[in-house]
Coordinates of C-alpha atoms in Angstrom, one line a residue:
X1413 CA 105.2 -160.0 48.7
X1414 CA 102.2 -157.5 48.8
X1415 CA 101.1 -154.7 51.0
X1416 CA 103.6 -154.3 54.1
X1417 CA 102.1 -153.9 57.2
X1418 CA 102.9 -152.9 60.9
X1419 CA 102.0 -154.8 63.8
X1420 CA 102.7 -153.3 67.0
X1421 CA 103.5 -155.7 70.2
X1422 CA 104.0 -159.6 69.7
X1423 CA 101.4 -160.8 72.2
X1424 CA 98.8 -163.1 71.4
X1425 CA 97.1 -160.8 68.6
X1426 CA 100.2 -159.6 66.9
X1427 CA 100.8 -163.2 66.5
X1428 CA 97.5 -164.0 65.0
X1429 CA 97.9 -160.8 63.0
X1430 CA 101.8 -161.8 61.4
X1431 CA 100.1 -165.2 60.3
X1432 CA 96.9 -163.6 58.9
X1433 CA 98.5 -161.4 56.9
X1434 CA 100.5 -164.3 55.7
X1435 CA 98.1 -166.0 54.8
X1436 CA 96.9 -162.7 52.3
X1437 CA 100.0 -162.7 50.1
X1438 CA 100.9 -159.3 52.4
X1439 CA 104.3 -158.2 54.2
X1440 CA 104.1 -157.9 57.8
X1441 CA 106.8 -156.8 60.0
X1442 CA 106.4 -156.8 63.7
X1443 CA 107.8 -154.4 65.9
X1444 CA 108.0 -155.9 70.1
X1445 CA 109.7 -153.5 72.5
X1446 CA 110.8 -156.6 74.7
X1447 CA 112.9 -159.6 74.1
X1448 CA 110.1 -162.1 73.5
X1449 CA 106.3 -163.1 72.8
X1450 CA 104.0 -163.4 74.9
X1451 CA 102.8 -159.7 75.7
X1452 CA 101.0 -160.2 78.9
X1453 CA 101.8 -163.6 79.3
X1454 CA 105.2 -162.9 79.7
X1455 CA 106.0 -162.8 83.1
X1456 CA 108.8 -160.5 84.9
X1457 CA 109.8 -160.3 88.2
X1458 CA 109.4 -156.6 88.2
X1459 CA 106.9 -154.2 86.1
X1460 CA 108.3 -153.0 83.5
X1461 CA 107.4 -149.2 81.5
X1462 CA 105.0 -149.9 78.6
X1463 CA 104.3 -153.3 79.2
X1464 CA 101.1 -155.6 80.8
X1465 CA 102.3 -157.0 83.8
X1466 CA 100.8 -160.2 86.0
X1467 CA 101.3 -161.6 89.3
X1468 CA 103.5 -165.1 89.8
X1469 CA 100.2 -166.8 90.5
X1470 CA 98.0 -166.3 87.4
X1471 CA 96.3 -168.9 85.9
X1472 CA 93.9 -168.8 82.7
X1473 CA 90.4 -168.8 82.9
X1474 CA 89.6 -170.1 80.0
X1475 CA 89.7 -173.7 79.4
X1476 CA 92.4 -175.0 77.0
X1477 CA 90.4 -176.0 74.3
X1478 CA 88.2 -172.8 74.5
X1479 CA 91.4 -170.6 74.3
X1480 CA 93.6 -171.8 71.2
X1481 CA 94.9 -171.0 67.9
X1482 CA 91.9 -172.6 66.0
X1483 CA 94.1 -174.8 63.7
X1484 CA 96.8 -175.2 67.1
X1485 CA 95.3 -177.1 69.5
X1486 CA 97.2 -177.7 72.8
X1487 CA 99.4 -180.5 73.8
X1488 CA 97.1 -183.1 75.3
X1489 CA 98.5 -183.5 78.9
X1490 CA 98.3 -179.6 79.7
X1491 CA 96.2 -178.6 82.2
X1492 CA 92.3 -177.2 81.1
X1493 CA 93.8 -174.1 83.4
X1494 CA 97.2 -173.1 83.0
X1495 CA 99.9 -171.1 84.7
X1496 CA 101.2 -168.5 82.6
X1497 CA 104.6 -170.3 82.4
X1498 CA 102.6 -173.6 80.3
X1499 CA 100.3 -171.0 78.7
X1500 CA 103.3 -168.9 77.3
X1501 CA 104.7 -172.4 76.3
X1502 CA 102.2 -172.7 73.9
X1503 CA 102.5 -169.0 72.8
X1504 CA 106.4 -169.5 71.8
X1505 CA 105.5 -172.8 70.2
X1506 CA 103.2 -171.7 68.0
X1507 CA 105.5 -168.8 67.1
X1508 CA 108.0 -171.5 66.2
X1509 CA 106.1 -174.0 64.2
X1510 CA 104.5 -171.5 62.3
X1511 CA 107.4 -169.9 61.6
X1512 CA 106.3 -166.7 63.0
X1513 CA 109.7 -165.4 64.4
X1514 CA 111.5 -163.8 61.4
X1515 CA 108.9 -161.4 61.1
X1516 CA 109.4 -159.6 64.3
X1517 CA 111.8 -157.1 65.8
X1518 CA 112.4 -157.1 69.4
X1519 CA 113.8 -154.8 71.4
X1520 CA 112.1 -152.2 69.3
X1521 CA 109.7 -149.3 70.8
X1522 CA 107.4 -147.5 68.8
X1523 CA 107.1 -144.0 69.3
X1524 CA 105.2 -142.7 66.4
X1525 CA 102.0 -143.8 63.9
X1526 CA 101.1 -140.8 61.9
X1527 CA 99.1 -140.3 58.5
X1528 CA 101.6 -140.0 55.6
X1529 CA 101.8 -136.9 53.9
X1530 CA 99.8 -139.2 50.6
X1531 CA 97.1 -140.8 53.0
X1532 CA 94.2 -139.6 51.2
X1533 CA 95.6 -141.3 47.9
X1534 CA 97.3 -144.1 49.7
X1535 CA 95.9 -144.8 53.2
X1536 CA 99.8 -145.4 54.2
X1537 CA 101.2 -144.4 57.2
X1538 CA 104.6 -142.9 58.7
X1539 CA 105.8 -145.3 61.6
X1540 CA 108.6 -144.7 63.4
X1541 CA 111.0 -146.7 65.9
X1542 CA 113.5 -146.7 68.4
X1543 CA 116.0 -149.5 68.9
X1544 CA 119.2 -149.1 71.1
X1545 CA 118.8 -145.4 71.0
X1546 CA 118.3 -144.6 66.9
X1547 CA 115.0 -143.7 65.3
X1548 CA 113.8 -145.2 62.2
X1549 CA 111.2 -143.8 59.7
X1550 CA 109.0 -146.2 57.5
X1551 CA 106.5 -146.7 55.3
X1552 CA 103.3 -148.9 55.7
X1553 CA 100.6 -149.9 53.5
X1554 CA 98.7 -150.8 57.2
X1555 CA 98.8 -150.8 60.3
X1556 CA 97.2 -153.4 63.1
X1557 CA 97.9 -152.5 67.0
X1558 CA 98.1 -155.3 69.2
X1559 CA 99.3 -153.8 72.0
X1560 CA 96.5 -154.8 74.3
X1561 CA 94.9 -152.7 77.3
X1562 CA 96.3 -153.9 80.0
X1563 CA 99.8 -151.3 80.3
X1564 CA 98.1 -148.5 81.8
X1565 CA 96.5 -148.8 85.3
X1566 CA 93.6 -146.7 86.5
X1567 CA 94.4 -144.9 89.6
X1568 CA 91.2 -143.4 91.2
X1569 CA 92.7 -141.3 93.6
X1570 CA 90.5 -138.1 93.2
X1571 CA 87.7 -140.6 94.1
X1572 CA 88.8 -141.0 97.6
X1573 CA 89.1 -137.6 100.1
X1574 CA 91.3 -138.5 102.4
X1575 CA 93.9 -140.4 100.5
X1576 CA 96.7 -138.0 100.5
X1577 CA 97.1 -138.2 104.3
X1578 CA 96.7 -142.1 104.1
X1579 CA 99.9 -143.1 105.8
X1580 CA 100.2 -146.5 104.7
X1581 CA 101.3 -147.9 101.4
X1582 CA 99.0 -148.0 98.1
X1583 CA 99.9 -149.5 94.6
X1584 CA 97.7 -150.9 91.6
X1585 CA 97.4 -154.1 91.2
X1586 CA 99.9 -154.2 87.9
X1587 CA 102.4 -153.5 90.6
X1588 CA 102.1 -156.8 92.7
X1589 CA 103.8 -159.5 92.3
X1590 CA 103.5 -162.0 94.9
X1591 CA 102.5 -162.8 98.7
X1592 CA 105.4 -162.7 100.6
X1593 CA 105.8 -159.1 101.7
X1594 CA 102.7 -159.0 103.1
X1595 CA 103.1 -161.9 106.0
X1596 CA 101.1 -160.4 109.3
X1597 CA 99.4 -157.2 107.6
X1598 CA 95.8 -155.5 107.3
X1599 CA 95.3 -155.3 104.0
X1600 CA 92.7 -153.1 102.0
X1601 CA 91.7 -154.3 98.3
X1602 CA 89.6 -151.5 96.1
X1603 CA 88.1 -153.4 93.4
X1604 CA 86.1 -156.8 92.9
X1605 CA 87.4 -157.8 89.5
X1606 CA 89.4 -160.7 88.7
X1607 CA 93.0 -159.5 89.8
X1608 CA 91.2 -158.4 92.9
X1609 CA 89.9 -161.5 93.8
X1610 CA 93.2 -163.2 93.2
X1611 CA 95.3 -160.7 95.2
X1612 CA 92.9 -161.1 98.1
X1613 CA 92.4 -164.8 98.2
X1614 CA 96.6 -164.9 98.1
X1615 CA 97.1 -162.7 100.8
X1616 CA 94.7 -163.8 102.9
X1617 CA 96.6 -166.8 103.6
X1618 CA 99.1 -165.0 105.0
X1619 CA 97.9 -161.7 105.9
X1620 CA 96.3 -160.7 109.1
X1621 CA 93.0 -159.6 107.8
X1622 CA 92.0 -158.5 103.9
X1623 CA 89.5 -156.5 103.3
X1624 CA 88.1 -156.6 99.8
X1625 CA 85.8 -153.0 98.7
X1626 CA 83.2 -152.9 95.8
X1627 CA 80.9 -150.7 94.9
X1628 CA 78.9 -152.8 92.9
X1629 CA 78.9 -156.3 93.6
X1630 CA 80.0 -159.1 91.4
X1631 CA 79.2 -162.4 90.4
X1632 CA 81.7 -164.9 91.4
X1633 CA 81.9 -168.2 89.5
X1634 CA 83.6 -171.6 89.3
X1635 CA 85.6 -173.2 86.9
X1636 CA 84.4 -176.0 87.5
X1637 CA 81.5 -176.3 86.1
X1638 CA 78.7 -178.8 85.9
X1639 CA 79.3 -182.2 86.5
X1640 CA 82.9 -181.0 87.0
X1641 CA 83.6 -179.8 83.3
X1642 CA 85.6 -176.6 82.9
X1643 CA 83.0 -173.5 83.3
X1644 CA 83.8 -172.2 79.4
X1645 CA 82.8 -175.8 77.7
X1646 CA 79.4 -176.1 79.4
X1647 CA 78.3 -172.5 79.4
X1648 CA 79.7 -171.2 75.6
X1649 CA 77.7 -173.2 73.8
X1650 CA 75.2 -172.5 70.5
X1651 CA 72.2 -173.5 72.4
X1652 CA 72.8 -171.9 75.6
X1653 CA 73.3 -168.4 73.2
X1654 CA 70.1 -169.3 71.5
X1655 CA 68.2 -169.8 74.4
X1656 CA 69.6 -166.4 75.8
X1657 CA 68.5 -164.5 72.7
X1658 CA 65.1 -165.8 72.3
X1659 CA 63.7 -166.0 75.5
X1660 CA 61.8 -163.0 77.1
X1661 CA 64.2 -160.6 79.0
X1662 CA 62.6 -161.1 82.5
X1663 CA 62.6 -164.7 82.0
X1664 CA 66.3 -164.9 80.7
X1665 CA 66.9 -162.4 83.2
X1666 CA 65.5 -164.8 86.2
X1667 CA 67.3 -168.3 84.5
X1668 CA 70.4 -166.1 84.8
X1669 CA 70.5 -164.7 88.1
X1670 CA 69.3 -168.4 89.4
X1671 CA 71.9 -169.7 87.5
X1672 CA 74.9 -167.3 89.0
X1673 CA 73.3 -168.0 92.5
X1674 CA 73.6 -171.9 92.0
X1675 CA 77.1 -172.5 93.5
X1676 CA 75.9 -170.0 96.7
X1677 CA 73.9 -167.4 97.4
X1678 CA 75.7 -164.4 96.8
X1679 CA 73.4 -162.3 99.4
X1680 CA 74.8 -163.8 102.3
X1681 CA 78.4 -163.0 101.2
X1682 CA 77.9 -159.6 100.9
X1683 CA 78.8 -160.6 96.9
X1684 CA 75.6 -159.9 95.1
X1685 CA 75.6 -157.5 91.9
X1686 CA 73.5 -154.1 92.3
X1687 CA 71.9 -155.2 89.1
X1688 CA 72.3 -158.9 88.9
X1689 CA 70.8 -159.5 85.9
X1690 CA 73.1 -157.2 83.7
X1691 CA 75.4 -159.8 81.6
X1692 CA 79.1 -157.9 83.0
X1693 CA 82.0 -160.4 83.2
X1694 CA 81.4 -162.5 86.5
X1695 CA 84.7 -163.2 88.5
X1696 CA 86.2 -166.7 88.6
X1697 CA 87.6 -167.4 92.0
X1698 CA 87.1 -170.8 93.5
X1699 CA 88.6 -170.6 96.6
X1700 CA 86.9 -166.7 97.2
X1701 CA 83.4 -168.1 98.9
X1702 CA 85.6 -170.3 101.2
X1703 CA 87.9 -167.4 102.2
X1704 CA 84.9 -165.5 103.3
X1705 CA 83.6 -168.6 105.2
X1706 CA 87.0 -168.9 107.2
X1707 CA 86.6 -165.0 108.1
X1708 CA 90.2 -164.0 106.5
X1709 CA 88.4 -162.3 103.5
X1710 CA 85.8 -159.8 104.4
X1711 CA 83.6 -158.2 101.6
X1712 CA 82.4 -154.4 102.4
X1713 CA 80.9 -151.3 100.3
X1714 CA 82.7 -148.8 98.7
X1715 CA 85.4 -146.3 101.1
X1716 CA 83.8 -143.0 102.0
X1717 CA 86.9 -141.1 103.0
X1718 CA 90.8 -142.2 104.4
X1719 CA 92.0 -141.2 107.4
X1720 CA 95.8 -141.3 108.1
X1721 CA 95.6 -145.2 109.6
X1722 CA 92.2 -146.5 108.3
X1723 CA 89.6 -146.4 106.0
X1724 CA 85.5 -145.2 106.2
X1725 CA 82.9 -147.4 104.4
X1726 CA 79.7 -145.8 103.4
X1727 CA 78.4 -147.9 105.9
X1728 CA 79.5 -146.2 108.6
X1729 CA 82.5 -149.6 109.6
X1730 CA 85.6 -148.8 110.0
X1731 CA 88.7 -150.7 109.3
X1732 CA 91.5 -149.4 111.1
X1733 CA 95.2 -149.8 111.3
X1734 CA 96.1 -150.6 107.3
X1735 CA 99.2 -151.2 106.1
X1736 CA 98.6 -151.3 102.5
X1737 CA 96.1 -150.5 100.1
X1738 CA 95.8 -152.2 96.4
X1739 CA 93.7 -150.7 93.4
X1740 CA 92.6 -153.3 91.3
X1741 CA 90.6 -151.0 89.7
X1742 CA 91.7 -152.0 86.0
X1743 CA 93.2 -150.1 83.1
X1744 CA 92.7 -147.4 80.7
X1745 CA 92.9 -147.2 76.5
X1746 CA 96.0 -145.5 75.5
X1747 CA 98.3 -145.3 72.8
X1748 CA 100.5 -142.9 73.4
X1749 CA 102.3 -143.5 69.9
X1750 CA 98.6 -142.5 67.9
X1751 CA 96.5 -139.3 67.9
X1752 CA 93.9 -139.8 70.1
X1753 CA 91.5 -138.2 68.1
X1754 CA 92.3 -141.7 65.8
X1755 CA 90.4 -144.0 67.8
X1756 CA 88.5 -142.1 69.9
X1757 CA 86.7 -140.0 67.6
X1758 CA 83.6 -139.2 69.3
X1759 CA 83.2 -137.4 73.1
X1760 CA 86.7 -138.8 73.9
X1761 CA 85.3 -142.5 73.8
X1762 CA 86.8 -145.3 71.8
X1763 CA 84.9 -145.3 69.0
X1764 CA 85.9 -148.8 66.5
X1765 CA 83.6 -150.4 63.6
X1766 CA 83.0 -154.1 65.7
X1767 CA 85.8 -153.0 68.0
X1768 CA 88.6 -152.9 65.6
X1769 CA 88.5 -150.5 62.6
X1770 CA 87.7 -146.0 63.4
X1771 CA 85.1 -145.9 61.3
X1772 CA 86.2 -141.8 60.4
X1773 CA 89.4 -142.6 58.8
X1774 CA 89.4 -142.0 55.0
X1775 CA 91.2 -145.3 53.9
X1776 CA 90.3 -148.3 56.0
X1777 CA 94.1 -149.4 56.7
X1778 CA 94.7 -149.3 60.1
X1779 CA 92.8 -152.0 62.8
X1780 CA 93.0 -152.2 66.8
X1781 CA 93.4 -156.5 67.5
X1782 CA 92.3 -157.4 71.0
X1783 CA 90.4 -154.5 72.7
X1784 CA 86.9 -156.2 72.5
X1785 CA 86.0 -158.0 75.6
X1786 CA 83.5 -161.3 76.1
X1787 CA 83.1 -164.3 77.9
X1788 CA 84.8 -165.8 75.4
X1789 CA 88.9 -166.2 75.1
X1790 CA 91.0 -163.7 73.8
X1791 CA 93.2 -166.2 71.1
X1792 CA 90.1 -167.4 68.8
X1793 CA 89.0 -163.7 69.0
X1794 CA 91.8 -161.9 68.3
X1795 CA 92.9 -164.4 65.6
X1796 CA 89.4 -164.1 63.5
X1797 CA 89.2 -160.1 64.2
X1798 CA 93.1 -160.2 62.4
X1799 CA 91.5 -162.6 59.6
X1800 CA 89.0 -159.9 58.6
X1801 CA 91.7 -156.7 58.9
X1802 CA 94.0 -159.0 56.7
X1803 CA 91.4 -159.5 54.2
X1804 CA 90.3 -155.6 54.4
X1805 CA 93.6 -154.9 53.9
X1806 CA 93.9 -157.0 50.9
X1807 CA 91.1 -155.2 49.2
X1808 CA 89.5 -159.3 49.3
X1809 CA 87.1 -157.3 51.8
X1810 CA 85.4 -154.1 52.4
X1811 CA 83.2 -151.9 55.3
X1812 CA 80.4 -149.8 54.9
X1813 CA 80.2 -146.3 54.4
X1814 CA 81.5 -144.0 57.3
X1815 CA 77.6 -143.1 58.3
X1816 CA 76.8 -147.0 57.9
X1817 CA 79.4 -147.5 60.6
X1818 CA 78.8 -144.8 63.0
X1819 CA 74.9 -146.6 63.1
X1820 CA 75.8 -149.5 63.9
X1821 CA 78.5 -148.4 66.5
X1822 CA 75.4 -146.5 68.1
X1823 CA 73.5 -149.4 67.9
X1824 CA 75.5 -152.1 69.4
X1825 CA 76.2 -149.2 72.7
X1826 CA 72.7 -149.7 72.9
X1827 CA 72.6 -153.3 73.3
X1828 CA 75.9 -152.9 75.1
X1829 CA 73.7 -150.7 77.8
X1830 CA 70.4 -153.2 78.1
X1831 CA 73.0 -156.6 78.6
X1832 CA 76.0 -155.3 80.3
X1833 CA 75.7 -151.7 82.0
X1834 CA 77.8 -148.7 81.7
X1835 CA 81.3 -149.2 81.0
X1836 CA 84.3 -148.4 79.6
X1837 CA 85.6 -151.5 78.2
X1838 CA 83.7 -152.8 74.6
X1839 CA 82.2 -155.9 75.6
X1840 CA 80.0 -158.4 74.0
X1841 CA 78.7 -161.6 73.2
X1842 CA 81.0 -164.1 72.4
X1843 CA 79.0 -166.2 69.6
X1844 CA 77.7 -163.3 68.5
X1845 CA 80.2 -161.5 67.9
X1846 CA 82.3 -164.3 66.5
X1847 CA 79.3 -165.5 63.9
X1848 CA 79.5 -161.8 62.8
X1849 CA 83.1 -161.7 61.9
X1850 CA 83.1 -165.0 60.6
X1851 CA 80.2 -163.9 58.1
X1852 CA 82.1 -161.0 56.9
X1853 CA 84.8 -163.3 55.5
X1854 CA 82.4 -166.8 54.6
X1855 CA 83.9 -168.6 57.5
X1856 CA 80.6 -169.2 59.9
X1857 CA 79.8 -172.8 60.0
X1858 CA 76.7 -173.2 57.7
X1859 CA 74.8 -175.2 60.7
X1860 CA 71.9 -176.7 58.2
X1861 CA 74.1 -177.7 55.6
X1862 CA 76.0 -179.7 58.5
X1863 CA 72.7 -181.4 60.0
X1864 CA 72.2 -182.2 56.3
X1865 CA 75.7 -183.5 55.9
X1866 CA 76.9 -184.3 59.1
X1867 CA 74.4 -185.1 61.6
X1868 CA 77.5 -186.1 64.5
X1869 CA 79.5 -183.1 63.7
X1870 CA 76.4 -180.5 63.4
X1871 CA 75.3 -182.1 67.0
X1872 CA 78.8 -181.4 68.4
X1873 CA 78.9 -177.9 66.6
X1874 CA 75.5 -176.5 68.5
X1875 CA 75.4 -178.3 71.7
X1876 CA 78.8 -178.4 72.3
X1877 CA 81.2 -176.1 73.6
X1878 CA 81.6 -173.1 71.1
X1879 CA 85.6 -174.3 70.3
X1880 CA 87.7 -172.2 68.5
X1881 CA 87.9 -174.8 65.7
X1882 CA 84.1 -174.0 64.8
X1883 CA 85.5 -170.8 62.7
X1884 CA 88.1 -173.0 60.5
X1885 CA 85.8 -175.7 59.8
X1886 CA 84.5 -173.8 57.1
X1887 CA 85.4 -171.4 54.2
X1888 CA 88.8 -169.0 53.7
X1889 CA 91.5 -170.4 56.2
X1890 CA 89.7 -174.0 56.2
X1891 CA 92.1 -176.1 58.6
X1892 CA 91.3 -179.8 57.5
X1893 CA 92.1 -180.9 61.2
X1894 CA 89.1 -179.0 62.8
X1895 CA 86.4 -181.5 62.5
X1896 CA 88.5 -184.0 64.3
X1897 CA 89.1 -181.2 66.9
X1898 CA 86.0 -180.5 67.5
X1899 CA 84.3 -184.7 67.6
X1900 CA 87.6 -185.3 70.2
X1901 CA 87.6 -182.3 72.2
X1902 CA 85.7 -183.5 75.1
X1903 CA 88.6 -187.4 75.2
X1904 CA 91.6 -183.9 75.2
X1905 CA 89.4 -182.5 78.2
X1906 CA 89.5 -185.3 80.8
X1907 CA 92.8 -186.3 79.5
X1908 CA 94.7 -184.6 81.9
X1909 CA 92.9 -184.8 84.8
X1910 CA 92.4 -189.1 84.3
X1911 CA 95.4 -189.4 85.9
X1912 CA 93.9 -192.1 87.8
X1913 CA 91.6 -194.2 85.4
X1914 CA 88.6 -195.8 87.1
X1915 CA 86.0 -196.9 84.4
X1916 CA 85.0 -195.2 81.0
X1917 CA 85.8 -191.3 80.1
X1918 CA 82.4 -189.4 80.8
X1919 CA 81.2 -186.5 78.3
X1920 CA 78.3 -184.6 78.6
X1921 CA 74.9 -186.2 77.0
X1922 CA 73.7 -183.8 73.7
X1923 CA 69.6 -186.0 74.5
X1924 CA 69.4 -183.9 77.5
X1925 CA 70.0 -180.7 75.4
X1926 CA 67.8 -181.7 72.7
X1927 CA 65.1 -182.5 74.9
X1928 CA 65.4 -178.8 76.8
X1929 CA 64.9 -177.2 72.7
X1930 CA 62.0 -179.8 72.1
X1931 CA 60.1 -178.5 75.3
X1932 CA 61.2 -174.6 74.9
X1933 CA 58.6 -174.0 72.8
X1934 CA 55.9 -175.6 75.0
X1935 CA 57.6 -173.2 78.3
X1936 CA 57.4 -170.3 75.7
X1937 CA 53.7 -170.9 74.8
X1938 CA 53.1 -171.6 78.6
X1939 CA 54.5 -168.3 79.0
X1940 CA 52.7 -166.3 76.5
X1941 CA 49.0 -167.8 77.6
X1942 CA 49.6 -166.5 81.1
X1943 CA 50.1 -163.2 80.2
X1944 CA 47.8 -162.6 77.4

């Protein structure tokens, strides 16, 4: 075989990244410091050191066929949603058929990634490992880190005076696990993300009161999305994007605030974003609105100062008499086996070419899989991002200049600013960013050539969900199956949930969509002739 590369953790991107670099004629081994795949997915009773950890009552929010392998699509009666017990099915299957397994060794902590002493000539680096107690030194032509940010929680202590006298319990999120220990308390919840809205919902049905804090706000969405369609299939699509990117700001801007206020008016539930129209990942909670309705969840603003029973808002309320406080209040970037100075190069900040390569290294051979953050699902990402490192490793293709880099790092934080805010994580577009990568290695689908070609497939391909299969219709890594995945996607949809058959399947109608591009340029002139 070829080059040999490391892949730290076995998760959902070091899987993608074993079979991409398969696929380049290279040598990758895998090194997993637990027992088995999965990485987040894999769920444990009890957190464990270096490891993501979830709670027993996580499901997916991405739809099945928005979240797959691109040439692995699910078995036909899982759920759209899944537990993490059926998603991590999936993960282990793949891992099986494609023969995935040999390439990894469990049990196996890595403590050290460093330069070789020959990295200017070479671009290889020194990895070292533990297993059972003994280190082991090698040598890699590459590296790819797929160890995922979601190991090391953010504790915001300093943030809060008071806390230290707080005599209640606190913990981060990463440390629940379940409801039960919480039957007949007063709950406190810092933090409106996701995890937050999970915990809250969950304890509120047991719990005597749960209050959730947020200092900004957040859009809360549905799954279940128009017409009843999974959110993900009706909202990620090629026209939706286009109308998003062409439309004037304040008119996107409006469409999209009107939009995230169809389900309920996130005013009246003390929900609503400080800046609604920034583009920051909405929370998907549908049982949240109806919590708040019952009076077991109550939304407030952000905790002034603790006391040793209760906490201040900067309202002036009080909530008094708390047993426990959770931080849902995320995660950090660390490696602790890597320099820091590796990947975040500038002002302490992670600093990646399109979220995966630091640009400042002298041979392009090492690539971070799975930091970057969209509305879109973390599989088809994470496997086309490995695709491109694979084929960068290979020498098949190569980056621009250092300076060339660092540009267009500063100018996607720009864009990063005007659509989603300041933040820490490296979030984006989701087609955007996908037709980018897929460019770099001649896998974008060629949309003209396929209304040319194809009229039923190049109708499916842009008004139609933006499915993983799109990016191995086409080019390098063509999977002959994907055209079929994509004209049946919508049958695999309802299939599960047809459980009680009562007249003909319904899918969503592409006329209505076409019409809506046929009169945009008639609102757009409207527009322009009202201002000028």
């Amino acid at each position: 075989m070829g080059k040999r590369v490391a892949i730290v953790g076995a998760g959902v991107s070091g899987l993608a990244a074993i079979r991409c670099c398969l696929e380049e004629g290279m040598e990758p081994i895998c090194f997993e410091r637990s027992n088995d795949v999965g990485g987040l997915w894999k769920f444990s009773s009890h957190t464990e050191e270096g490891r993501a950890s979830i709670y027993q009552s996580v499901f997916t929010n991405s739809s099945k066929e928005m979240m797959c392998f691109p040439d692995f699509p699910y078995p036909d009666d899982f759920p759209n949603y899944m537990h993490h017990s059926k998603l991590q099915e999936y993960i282990k299957t793949f891992a099986q058929k494609k023969d995935l397994l040999r390439y990894i060794q469990f049990e196996t902590l890595v403590s050290s990634v460093k330069k070789s002493s020959s990295f200017l000539a070479t671009g290889q680096w020194v990895v070292v490992t533990e297993k059972n107690g003994k280190q082991d030194s090698l040598l890699f032509d590459a590296v790819m880190i797929c160890s995922g940010h979601h190991v090391y929680p953010n504790m915001p202590t300093d943030s809060f005076p008071g806390l230290e006298h707080f005599q209640g319990k606190c913990l981060h999120s990463r440390d629940y696990k379940s409801p039960g220990d919480f039957q007949g308390k007063r709950i406190l919840v810092i933090g409106l993300g996701n995890s937050a809205s999970d915990i809250a919902v969950e304890l509120s049905h047991l719990a005597t009161q749960v209050i959730i804090s947020t200092r900004s706000g957040s859009w809360v969405m549905s799954r279940v999305w128009n017409d009843g369609y999974p959110w993900d299939m009706a909202y990620v699509t090629r026209f939706e994007s286009f109308l998003r990117n062409v439309l004037p700001s304040f008119v996107s801007d409006w469409l999209y605030v009107k939009k995230m206020n169809t389900w309920f008016k996130h005013e009246n539930y003390g929900l609503m974003p400080l800046n609604g129209p920034l583009r920051k990942e909405p929370v998907f909670n549908d049982e949240l609105p109806a919590r708040i309705l019952c009076g077991t969840v109550t939304i407030k603003p952000s905790v002034a100062k603790f006391t040793e029973t209760s906490a201040v808002f900067e309202d002036g309320t009080v909530f008094e008499d708390i047993d426990c406080v959770i931080f849902a209040t995320g995660y950090g970037y660390a490696y602790p086996f890597l320099d820091d100075s590796i990947i975040k190069s500038r002002n302490n900040k992670v600093t990646l070419y399109k979220g995966i390569f630091p640009p400042q290294l002298e041979k392009p051979t090492m690539a971070v899989i799975g930091l970057v953050q969209s509305l879109g699902a973390t599989i088809p990402t994470a496997d086309l991002q490995a695709r491109w490192a694979a084929k960068v490793f290979a020498n098949t293709c190569t980056l621009p200049t250092t300076d060339e880099m660092m540009d267009d790092i500063d100018e996607k934080m720009g864009k990063k600013l005007k659509w989603f805010g300041q933040s820490n994580t490296l979030q984006t577009d989701y087609i955007t960013y996908m037709d980018e990568l897929s460019s770099f290695i001649g896998a974008k689908p060629n949309l003209p050539w396929l209304f040319l070609t194809d009229p039923q497939l190049a109708l499916e391909v842009y008004f139609g969900p933006c499915s993983p299969y799109q990016f191995r219709l086409m080019g390098p890594g063509k999977w002959d199956g994907a055209r079929n995945a994509i004209l049946t996607q919508w049958k695999r949809t309802v299939m599960p949930t047809r459980t009680r058959a009562v007249g003909e399947a319904q899918r969503p109608c592409h006329l209505y969509d076409l019409l809506r591009m046929l009169f945009f340029p008639v609102l757009l002139l409207a527009v322009l002739l009202t201002f000028y």
